[in-house]
Structures are given as structure tokens and as C-alpha cells.
Amino acid sequence: MSDQPNGQPPEDDRLIVWFDIDNTLYSASSNISHAMGTKIHAYFVNLGLSHEDASELHMKYYTQYGLALRGLTRHHDVDPLDFDRKCDGSLPLEDMISYNPSLRKLFQDIDRSKVRVWALTNAYRPHAERVLRILKLDDLVDGLVYCDYEVENFVCKPEPEYYEMAMKKANVNDPSKCYFIDDNRKNVDAARDLGWAHCVHFCEKGLEAMEGGKIKEIDDSREPGAADNDVVDVPTLEYLRIVWPEIFKPSK
């Protein structure tokens, strides 16, 4: 992954595929979300909250902001970098996920003459880069958009400003060129509302993630009254070959 000196790649007319990272590039069965939920819960408790209050506030912030840390930085005297060290940064990722040759082959089969590949995550950069490195995808991802914890009032999915930031960073002016896959349906709907023309919801059937499935249930939910759109559910990333055949190299 590389950027221009000004942080923006040169103008590029190719399509762009945005991959979410956590619970999309690897299965929720890895239990990373559960381990993360445990560490975030402990962080809330260390702020002086009871276990019950910590669970309720964690759920409230996740639901309201799409990221628990957004609530913590807005309503508590929390250093986001300290949060990252004690939560994301302390996870033994190397013991929880591993290289998947089929996933790497999927990325290699994307036609780079027509398509750029970027990652789009609500995590901080070190966690995102660590996951991509373990999965051996770091050399196949052209750029990374992440939540910058060093920026006051940083934005995150599903806030519209986050997607606008992503397009600016990738130097994309036409949202119809954007392809996007995420395990959080609200994140997908938000992108679709902004004109990202090709959106897919990664939905592993029968798998529960954090906190007994509560967070996963929210991930799969939609805003009340959300309009019907053409978002497709896929249970594995291999289905992208069927849903988005135009981005892959022709089969031999």
C-alpha cells in the first residue's frame, strides 16, 4: 500500500472496490469480535461503571455511532490511542486468524487493469495493517482508509463524512465507480445512499459475533423505514465472482 506525498493517489479512472476488513476478510467464527467485546467491556468497567451499565453503554454507543470509541471520546475523558493499545492492539491476532490461499487467489483474480482495491475500516491503522499482513493481502491492497484516532472528532462508518473522506483520499469523483462490501448492513446502506452503485452485504448465516450475537444482530439490521435497494447478501466472498463478474479477469 502506498500513497502520494500529499496523501492522495494520482487521478485514476478505474473502478474501485472497497473491502471492509474485520468480520469480512475473515470469518466471525474467529471470535475476534467476541474477544474485542470483552476488552471493550473491561475498558468501560475501568471507567468506574458497573458491569451492567458498561454493557448498556457499550451497546448504546455502538448503536448510536457505529463505533463504541466514538461515544467514549465524545462523552468521556478517554484517550483513543490508549483505548487502541488496550483493546485492538492487545489482541493475539496471529493466534486467531491465518493466511487463506483461496482469499489471496480471489484478490489476485481481480482485473487490476480495470479495478483498484482499497480497504475501508472503522479500526485504527495499526490493527488494519496487522490483519492485512497476517492474511497476506497487504501487497494486494492499493490503499487504506481507517478511523484516525489522532484526529479530534474523527469520523467513522456509517457517517456520510467517512465515505466522502474515503473518496477524497482515493481521488474518486464518481460514486458510481465504487464497489463496496461490509458485514454491517447500516454501513452498506449508508454507502448506497451516497451513490456507491455496487454494494454487497457480507452475511455469514448462522454465525454470531460479539456479546452473544447482540452486536451482530445490529450489524444485520437496517434503519427503521429504510428504503428497498439493490444490495445483495453473500455468505462467502467467493460469491463476488458471481455478483461482480465484471471486476475479475476472464476465466481461462
GROMACS .gro file of C-alpha atoms in nm, residues 106 200 232 234-248:
model
   18
  106LEU     CA    1  -0.968  -1.408  -0.508
  200VAL     CA    2  -2.289  -0.609  -0.114
  232VAL     CA    3  -2.716  -0.833  -0.231
  234VAL     CA    4  -2.344  -1.304   0.015
  235PRO     CA    5  -2.242  -1.580   0.262
  236THR     CA    6  -1.881  -1.603   0.136
  237LEU     CA    7  -1.651  -1.373  -0.056
  238GLU     CA    8  -1.629  -1.628  -0.338
  239TYR     CA    9  -1.983  -1.522  -0.433
  240LEU     CA   10  -1.834  -1.191  -0.551
  241ARG     CA   11  -1.724  -1.376  -0.863
  242ILE     CA   12  -2.095  -1.419  -0.942
  243VAL     CA   13  -2.224  -1.085  -0.815
  244TRP     CA   14  -1.941  -0.874  -0.963
  245PRO     CA   15  -1.811  -1.079  -1.260
  246GLU     CA   16  -1.704  -0.762  -1.442
  247ILE     CA   17  -1.423  -0.688  -1.194
  248PHE     CA   18  -1.249  -1.024  -1.237
   0.00000   0.00000   0.00000
